[in-house]
mmCIF file of C-alpha atoms in Angstrom:
data_model
loop_
_atom_site.group_PDB
_atom_site.id
_atom_site.type_symbol
_atom_site.label_atom_id
_atom_site.label_comp_id
_atom_site.label_asym_id
_atom_site.label_seq_id
_atom_site.Cartn_x
_atom_site.Cartn_y
_atom_site.Cartn_z
ATOM 1 C CA MET A 1 -6.253 -62.491 -3.189
ATOM 2 C CA LYS A 2 -5.782 -63.030 -6.578
ATOM 3 C CA ILE A 3 -9.811 -64.301 -7.364
ATOM 4 C CA PHE A 4 -10.843 -60.763 -5.340
ATOM 5 C CA LEU A 5 -8.698 -59.474 -7.924
ATOM 6 C CA SER A 6 -9.407 -60.277 -11.109
ATOM 7 C CA VAL A 7 -13.407 -59.974 -9.967
ATOM 8 C CA LEU A 8 -12.282 -56.429 -9.653
ATOM 9 C CA ILE A 9 -10.843 -55.869 -13.365
ATOM 10 C CA LEU A 10 -14.200 -58.294 -14.361
ATOM 11 C CA LEU A 11 -16.337 -55.799 -12.281
ATOM 12 C CA ALA A 12 -14.560 -51.949 -13.259
ATOM 13 C CA GLY A 13 -14.924 -53.753 -16.878
ATOM 14 C CA CYS A 14 -18.686 -54.222 -17.032
ATOM 15 C CA ILE A 15 -19.690 -51.459 -15.127
ATOM 16 C CA GLY A 16 -17.550 -48.811 -17.846
ATOM 17 C CA THR A 17 -19.857 -50.291 -20.392
ATOM 18 C CA ALA A 18 -23.244 -50.507 -18.895
ATOM 19 C CA THR A 19 -25.950 -49.122 -20.281
ATOM 20 C CA ALA A 20 -30.147 -48.310 -19.119
ATOM 21 C CA GLY A 21 -31.101 -51.819 -20.841
ATOM 22 C CA ASP A 22 -28.493 -53.738 -18.589
ATOM 23 C CA ASN A 23 -30.830 -53.074 -15.292
ATOM 24 C CA VAL A 24 -30.965 -56.500 -13.395
ATOM 25 C CA LYS A 25 -34.354 -57.602 -11.561
ATOM 26 C CA VAL A 26 -33.887 -60.567 -8.888
ATOM 27 C CA ILE A 27 -36.634 -62.283 -7.208
ATOM 28 C CA TYR A 28 -35.496 -63.060 -3.453
ATOM 29 C CA LYS A 29 -37.224 -65.249 -0.669
ATOM 30 C CA ALA A 30 -36.583 -63.587 2.342
ATOM 31 C CA GLN A 31 -37.131 -65.253 5.210
ATOM 32 C CA LYS A 32 -36.807 -63.778 9.422
ATOM 33 C CA PRO A 33 -38.131 -65.800 12.694
ATOM 34 C CA SER A 34 -41.676 -65.413 13.757
ATOM 35 C CA TYR A 35 -41.668 -63.682 17.703
ATOM 36 C CA THR A 36 -45.403 -64.487 17.694
ATOM 37 C CA ASN A 37 -45.097 -68.315 16.469
ATOM 38 C CA PRO A 38 -42.185 -69.725 18.522
ATOM 39 C CA GLY A 39 -40.175 -72.001 15.990
ATOM 40 C CA LEU A 40 -42.074 -70.662 12.876
ATOM 41 C CA VAL A 41 -40.861 -68.619 10.075
ATOM 42 C CA ASN A 42 -42.331 -65.636 8.155
ATOM 43 C CA LYS A 43 -41.383 -66.220 4.043
ATOM 44 C CA SER A 44 -42.422 -63.190 1.713
ATOM 45 C CA ASP A 45 -41.161 -62.222 -1.621
ATOM 46 C CA MET A 46 -39.297 -60.023 -2.174
ATOM 47 C CA ILE A 47 -37.828 -57.453 -5.602
ATOM 48 C CA LEU A 48 -34.515 -55.962 -6.225
ATOM 49 C CA ILE A 49 -34.283 -53.954 -9.336
ATOM 50 C CA ALA A 50 -30.734 -52.374 -9.937
ATOM 51 C CA SER A 51 -28.752 -50.350 -12.326
ATOM 52 C CA PRO A 52 -25.615 -48.441 -12.204
ATOM 53 C CA ASP A 53 -26.816 -46.024 -10.196
ATOM 54 C CA LYS A 54 -29.602 -47.114 -7.678
ATOM 55 C CA SER A 55 -31.266 -50.017 -6.726
ATOM 56 C CA LEU A 56 -35.179 -50.413 -4.867
ATOM 57 C CA TYR A 57 -36.011 -53.300 -2.624
ATOM 58 C CA PHE A 58 -39.356 -54.045 -1.916
ATOM 59 C CA ASN A 59 -42.548 -56.090 -2.473
ATOM 60 C CA GLU A 60 -44.153 -55.756 -5.384
ATOM 61 C CA THR A 61 -47.765 -55.807 -4.033
ATOM 62 C CA SER A 62 -46.989 -53.154 -1.372
ATOM 63 C CA LEU A 63 -45.630 -50.946 -4.669
ATOM 64 C CA TYR A 64 -48.641 -51.301 -6.355
ATOM 65 C CA CYS A 65 -51.028 -50.472 -3.154
ATOM 66 C CA ASP A 66 -48.958 -47.642 -2.589
ATOM 67 C CA SER A 67 -49.186 -46.487 -6.287
ATOM 68 C CA MET A 68 -53.168 -47.014 -6.065
ATOM 69 C CA THR A 69 -53.536 -44.721 -3.178
ATOM 70 C CA SER A 70 -51.164 -41.881 -4.082
ATOM 71 C CA THR A 71 -54.379 -40.193 -5.974
ATOM 72 C CA PRO A 72 -57.331 -39.798 -4.052
ATOM 73 C CA GLU A 73 -58.991 -41.801 -7.246
ATOM 74 C CA GLY A 74 -56.684 -45.178 -7.099
ATOM 75 C CA LYS A 75 -57.530 -45.157 -2.929
ATOM 76 C CA LYS A 76 -61.036 -45.337 -3.412
ATOM 77 C CA ALA A 77 -60.838 -47.718 -5.942
ATOM 78 C CA LEU A 78 -58.641 -49.840 -3.984
ATOM 79 C CA ARG A 79 -61.003 -49.727 -1.062
ATOM 80 C CA GLU A 80 -63.358 -50.867 -2.967
ATOM 81 C CA MET A 81 -61.650 -53.378 -4.314
ATOM 82 C CA GLN A 82 -60.785 -55.265 -0.955
ATOM 83 C CA MET A 83 -64.243 -54.257 0.588
ATOM 84 C CA ALA A 84 -65.802 -56.525 -1.567
ATOM 85 C CA ALA A 85 -63.760 -59.313 -1.377
ATOM 86 C CA TRP A 86 -63.194 -59.077 1.994
ATOM 87 C CA MET A 87 -67.549 -58.103 3.558
ATOM 88 C CA THR A 88 -69.699 -60.638 2.820
ATOM 89 C CA VAL A 89 -73.592 -59.894 3.481
ATOM 90 C CA THR A 90 -75.795 -62.879 5.009
ATOM 91 C CA PRO A 91 -79.630 -62.678 6.323
ATOM 92 C CA THR A 92 -77.721 -62.624 9.901
ATOM 93 C CA GLY A 93 -75.121 -59.030 8.770
ATOM 94 C CA ILE A 94 -72.128 -59.272 8.107
ATOM 95 C CA THR A 95 -68.744 -60.769 8.376
ATOM 96 C CA PHE A 96 -65.128 -59.354 7.679
ATOM 97 C CA ASN A 97 -62.324 -61.615 6.076
ATOM 98 C CA LYS A 98 -59.616 -60.158 4.916
ATOM 99 C CA ASN A 99 -57.545 -64.039 3.958
ATOM 100 C CA ASN A 100 -61.092 -64.967 1.463
ATOM 101 C CA SER A 101 -59.367 -63.508 -0.777
ATOM 102 C CA ASN A 102 -55.493 -62.422 -3.669
ATOM 103 C CA VAL A 103 -56.963 -59.071 -3.602
ATOM 104 C CA PRO A 104 -54.362 -56.441 -2.799
ATOM 105 C CA ASP A 105 -53.258 -55.815 0.875
ATOM 106 C CA LYS A 106 -50.068 -54.098 2.010
ATOM 107 C CA LYS A 107 -48.522 -55.945 4.490
ATOM 108 C CA ILE A 108 -44.939 -55.187 3.968
ATOM 109 C CA TYR A 109 -44.313 -51.623 4.492
ATOM 110 C CA GLN A 110 -39.785 -51.838 3.888
ATOM 111 C CA TYR A 111 -38.318 -50.085 0.479
ATOM 112 C CA ILE A 112 -34.332 -49.935 1.060
ATOM 113 C CA GLU A 113 -33.392 -47.646 -1.673
ATOM 114 C CA LYS A 114 -29.561 -47.595 -2.413
ATOM 115 C CA ASP A 115 -27.876 -44.414 -3.648
ATOM 116 C CA ASN A 116 -24.016 -45.562 -5.933
ATOM 117 C CA GLY A 117 -24.123 -41.796 -6.109
ATOM 118 C CA SER A 118 -24.674 -40.140 -2.329
ATOM 119 C CA ALA A 119 -22.841 -43.429 -0.927
ATOM 120 C CA THR A 120 -25.809 -43.952 1.039
ATOM 121 C CA ILE A 121 -29.058 -46.295 1.771
ATOM 122 C CA HIS A 122 -31.821 -45.120 2.640
ATOM 123 C CA GLU A 123 -34.658 -47.555 4.615
ATOM 124 C CA TYR A 124 -38.236 -46.210 4.538
ATOM 125 C CA ASN A 125 -41.142 -48.291 6.669
ATOM 126 C CA GLU A 126 -43.374 -48.421 9.834
ATOM 127 C CA TRP A 127 -41.746 -49.076 12.712
ATOM 128 C CA ALA A 128 -44.756 -48.574 16.355
ATOM 129 C CA LYS A 129 -47.142 -47.565 13.035
ATOM 130 C CA GLU A 130 -45.163 -44.690 12.373
ATOM 131 C CA ALA A 131 -43.512 -44.169 9.173
ATOM 132 C CA GLY A 132 -40.479 -43.327 8.770
ATOM 133 C CA TYR A 133 -37.187 -42.873 7.324
ATOM 134 C CA TYR A 134 -33.165 -42.760 7.984
ATOM 135 C CA THR A 135 -30.361 -42.865 6.052
ATOM 136 C CA GLU A 136 -26.689 -43.863 6.752
ATOM 137 C CA PRO A 137 -23.569 -44.951 4.866
ATOM 138 C CA PHE A 138 -22.818 -47.232 2.230
ATOM 139 C CA ASP A 139 -19.141 -47.911 4.594
ATOM 140 C CA GLU A 140 -20.860 -49.043 7.811
ATOM 141 C CA LEU A 141 -20.621 -52.671 5.616
ATOM 142 C CA GLN A 142 -17.197 -53.929 4.849
ATOM 143 C CA TRP A 143 -16.724 -57.789 3.916
ATOM 144 C CA GLU A 144 -14.377 -59.761 3.850
ATOM 145 C CA ILE A 145 -14.242 -62.236 0.589
ATOM 146 C CA GLU A 146 -12.768 -66.036 1.538
ATOM 147 C CA ASP A 147 -11.586 -68.893 -0.107
ATOM 148 C CA SER A 148 -14.520 -70.639 -1.182
ATOM 149 C CA THR A 149 -17.155 -71.184 -3.996
ATOM 150 C CA THR A 150 -20.510 -72.850 -4.111
ATOM 151 C CA THR A 151 -23.182 -72.980 -7.400
ATOM 152 C CA ILE A 152 -26.325 -71.418 -7.317
ATOM 153 C CA LEU A 153 -28.759 -71.052 -9.683
ATOM 154 C CA GLY A 154 -26.425 -71.978 -12.422
ATOM 155 C CA PHE A 155 -23.889 -69.035 -11.288
ATOM 156 C CA GLU A 156 -20.554 -69.560 -9.620
ATOM 157 C CA CYS A 157 -20.311 -67.959 -6.328
ATOM 158 C CA ILE A 158 -18.052 -66.858 -3.987
ATOM 159 C CA LYS A 159 -18.160 -66.448 0.088
ATOM 160 C CA ALA A 160 -17.975 -63.671 2.192
ATOM 161 C CA LYS A 161 -18.158 -61.927 5.572
ATOM 162 C CA ALA A 162 -19.549 -59.318 7.432
ATOM 163 C CA ASP A 163 -20.382 -57.805 10.786
ATOM 164 C CA TYR A 164 -23.051 -55.732 10.382
ATOM 165 C CA HIS A 165 -25.354 -53.655 12.839
ATOM 166 C CA GLY A 166 -24.928 -56.576 15.607
ATOM 167 C CA ARG A 167 -24.754 -59.838 13.287
ATOM 168 C CA GLN A 168 -22.349 -61.457 11.167
ATOM 169 C CA TRP A 169 -23.810 -62.934 7.835
ATOM 170 C CA THR A 170 -22.057 -64.302 5.361
ATOM 171 C CA ALA A 171 -22.827 -64.065 1.265
ATOM 172 C CA TRP A 172 -22.598 -65.726 -1.723
ATOM 173 C CA PHE A 173 -21.923 -63.770 -4.853
ATOM 174 C CA THR A 174 -21.254 -64.217 -8.678
ATOM 175 C CA PRO A 175 -18.852 -61.919 -10.346
ATOM 176 C CA GLU A 176 -20.769 -63.048 -13.477
ATOM 177 C CA ILE A 177 -23.213 -60.606 -12.800
ATOM 178 C CA PRO A 178 -21.455 -58.286 -12.601
ATOM 179 C CA VAL A 179 -23.611 -55.481 -10.045
ATOM 180 C CA SER A 180 -22.825 -54.326 -6.363
ATOM 181 C CA ASP A 181 -25.889 -55.221 -5.135
ATOM 182 C CA GLY A 182 -27.996 -58.178 -3.049
ATOM 183 C CA PRO A 183 -31.215 -58.125 -0.973
ATOM 184 C CA TRP A 184 -32.286 -55.961 1.797
ATOM 185 C CA LYS A 185 -29.185 -53.489 2.536
ATOM 186 C CA LEU A 186 -26.814 -55.734 2.227
ATOM 187 C CA ARG A 187 -24.225 -54.945 -0.992
ATOM 188 C CA GLY A 188 -21.103 -53.555 -1.510
ATOM 189 C CA LEU A 189 -19.249 -57.167 -2.852
ATOM 190 C CA PRO A 190 -17.876 -57.244 -6.591
ATOM 191 C CA GLY A 191 -20.878 -58.856 -8.192
ATOM 192 C CA LEU A 192 -24.424 -60.134 -7.017
ATOM 193 C CA ILE A 193 -25.352 -61.756 -3.800
ATOM 194 C CA LEU A 194 -27.623 -64.220 -4.277
ATOM 195 C CA ARG A 195 -28.057 -65.946 -1.024
ATOM 196 C CA ALA A 196 -27.174 -64.201 2.463
ATOM 197 C CA TYR A 197 -28.266 -65.364 6.237
ATOM 198 C CA SER A 198 -27.084 -64.629 9.443
ATOM 199 C CA ASN A 199 -27.070 -67.777 11.794
ATOM 200 C CA ASP A 200 -30.479 -70.029 10.580
ATOM 201 C CA LEU A 201 -32.181 -66.823 11.435
ATOM 202 C CA PHE A 202 -32.748 -64.662 8.179
ATOM 203 C CA LEU A 203 -32.246 -65.727 4.846
ATOM 204 C CA PHE A 204 -31.987 -64.129 1.888
ATOM 205 C CA GLU A 205 -32.458 -66.866 -1.365
ATOM 206 C CA ALA A 206 -32.705 -65.372 -4.796
ATOM 207 C CA THR A 207 -34.961 -67.960 -6.730
ATOM 208 C CA GLU A 208 -35.001 -65.492 -10.070
ATOM 209 C CA VAL A 209 -32.325 -63.256 -11.877
ATOM 210 C CA ASN A 210 -32.613 -61.521 -15.164
ATOM 211 C CA SER A 211 -32.008 -58.480 -16.979
ATOM 212 C CA THR A 212 -34.624 -56.058 -17.566
ATOM 213 C CA ASP A 213 -35.738 -52.551 -19.145
ATOM 214 C CA SER A 214 -37.936 -51.476 -16.047
ATOM 215 C CA GLU A 215 -36.487 -48.171 -14.258
ATOM 216 C CA VAL A 216 -35.815 -48.821 -11.218
ATOM 217 C CA PRO A 217 -39.284 -47.634 -9.118
ATOM 218 C CA THR A 218 -39.833 -44.338 -7.255
ATOM 219 C CA ILE A 219 -40.922 -44.676 -3.447
ATOM 220 C CA TYR A 220 -45.182 -42.840 -3.692
ATOM 221 C CA SER A 221 -45.561 -40.125 -1.257
ATOM 222 C CA THR A 222 -42.123 -40.276 0.312
ATOM 223 C CA ASP A 223 -43.001 -36.972 2.473
ATOM 224 C CA SER A 224 -45.524 -38.738 4.579
ATOM 225 C CA TYR A 225 -42.552 -40.749 6.322
ATOM 226 C CA ALA A 226 -41.090 -38.405 8.765
ATOM 227 C CA LYS A 227 -36.896 -38.792 9.310
ATOM 228 C CA ILE A 228 -36.229 -41.009 12.404
ATOM 229 C CA ASP A 229 -32.637 -41.915 14.464
ATOM 230 C CA ARG A 230 -32.310 -45.995 12.871
ATOM 231 C CA LYS A 231 -31.326 -47.057 16.183
ATOM 232 C CA LYS A 232 -34.710 -45.127 17.840
ATOM 233 C CA ALA A 233 -36.760 -47.105 14.939
ATOM 234 C CA PHE A 234 -35.714 -50.761 15.864
ATOM 235 C CA ALA A 235 -36.342 -49.397 19.714
ATOM 236 C CA ASN A 236 -39.523 -48.299 19.348
ATOM 237 C CA GLN A 237 -40.806 -51.276 16.965
ATOM 238 C CA GLU A 238 -39.564 -53.529 19.865
ATOM 239 C CA HIS A 239 -41.500 -51.457 22.327
ATOM 240 C CA TYR A 240 -44.564 -51.151 20.009
ATOM 241 C CA ASN A 241 -44.175 -55.498 19.732
ATOM 242 C CA ASN A 242 -44.124 -55.443 23.461
ATOM 243 C CA ASN A 243 -46.733 -53.532 24.719
ATOM 244 C CA ARG A 244 -49.044 -53.831 21.875
ATOM 245 C CA GLU A 245 -52.123 -53.881 23.453
ATOM 246 C CA ALA A 246 -51.624 -49.836 24.733
ATOM 247 C CA TYR A 247 -50.637 -48.378 21.751
ATOM 248 C CA LEU A 248 -53.624 -49.733 20.802
ATOM 249 C CA LYS A 249 -55.689 -48.125 23.591
ATOM 250 C CA ALA A 250 -53.734 -44.917 23.736
ATOM 251 C CA ARG A 251 -54.848 -44.747 19.435
ATOM 252 C CA TYR A 252 -58.488 -45.964 19.805
ATOM 253 C CA GLY A 253 -59.649 -46.194 23.213
ATOM 254 C CA ASP A 254 -60.693 -49.468 25.134
ATOM 255 C CA VAL A 255 -59.228 -52.240 22.488
ATOM 256 C CA LYS A 256 -58.099 -55.474 23.532
ATOM 257 C CA ILE A 257 -55.767 -58.219 22.082
ATOM 258 C CA VAL A 258 -57.250 -61.444 21.804
ATOM 259 C CA SER A 259 -55.217 -64.128 20.581
ATOM 260 C CA GLN A 260 -57.679 -67.232 21.055
ATOM 261 C CA GLY A 261 -56.255 -68.879 23.342
ATOM 262 C CA LYS A 262 -52.454 -68.739 22.207
ATOM 263 C CA LYS A 263 -49.750 -67.171 24.657
ATOM 264 C CA GLU A 264 -48.074 -63.581 23.945
ATOM 265 C CA HIS A 265 -44.839 -64.059 23.724
ATOM 266 C CA LYS A 266 -41.721 -61.207 23.987
ATOM 267 C CA PHE A 267 -40.176 -59.805 21.245
ATOM 268 C CA GLU A 268 -36.297 -60.012 22.039
ATOM 269 C CA LYS A 269 -34.607 -58.245 19.734
ATOM 270 C CA LEU A 270 -30.747 -60.621 19.673
ATOM 271 C CA LYS A 271 -33.322 -63.629 18.403
ATOM 272 C CA HIS A 272 -35.967 -61.507 16.286
ATOM 273 C CA ALA A 273 -34.731 -58.510 14.856
ATOM 274 C CA ILE A 274 -32.343 -57.949 11.317
ATOM 275 C CA GLU A 275 -30.737 -55.603 13.460
ATOM 276 C CA THR A 276 -29.174 -55.807 17.067
ATOM 277 C CA ASP A 277 -26.945 -52.780 17.587
ATOM 278 C CA TYR A 278 -29.513 -50.384 18.997
#
C-alpha cells in the first residue's frame, strides 16, 4: 500500500506539469496464438502515442495506408505502387505475389483510442470483414497492485493483476514514466505498462520508449465504421473464422479456400480470442 500511495503522489505531480512536448511514444511487440497454425504465434509491431489527454495504439503501416486511401489521389497512388511490386509480366502471362516486396499493405485493422476526458476506450477494427467500432468505459478494467518488482528496459517496474473481459492479465508498469496507459486497451495504473500477458497466449512487450513532440494521430475515415456491440463484434469474428468459405461465397459467388494440404483448424475463443466473455 505504501508503494501504491507514493506512486500516486508522483503521478499527480508529473501530470500537473505536463506539456505538449511530454507525449510518450512506445513500440510494442504484440503476440497472439495462431489458430490456423497451432503451436505458432502471430507477432506484430504496434505503437502507442500518449498525451495527458488521450492516446492511440496502432500499427504504423496501417495508419500510412489509411492516410493514403483517405483521398482518391492517394488511394490511386498506393494501388499503383502495390500493383507494380506484386505483379510480374512473363511470356506466359502475369503472376501475382503479395509477398515479394516491402510495399505498404494494410494487414492490421485495429486502432485503440483512449480518451481521458470522457474516460472511454474506442476500438476501431474489422470483424467478419466489416469495419466497425465500439465504446466502453475505463472502469471495466480494475487492477490489484502486488508487492513485486522487476526491471524492464532499465526501468523499475511493479506488478499488477486484473480480470478483464474473460482473461486474467498480469502487467508490469513503471512509475518512472508517469503515464497511466499501456498497450492495447490496458491502462489505469500509476505508470506506463511495459509488459503485459495473459497466460502464455497473449503478450505485449515494450521494445522502445521515447518522449516525442508528435501529436496523437487521428484515425482516418471514421465515418466508414459502423457502431457495433463489443460482444457481437467478437462473436461475429469467431463465426467468420469458422465459416470463411461460406462468407466468401455469399460475397463473391462460387469460391473455395485452398489450404495447400493443410487441415483447417477451428477457432476456439478460450484459446484464440483476446476477450472471451462474449
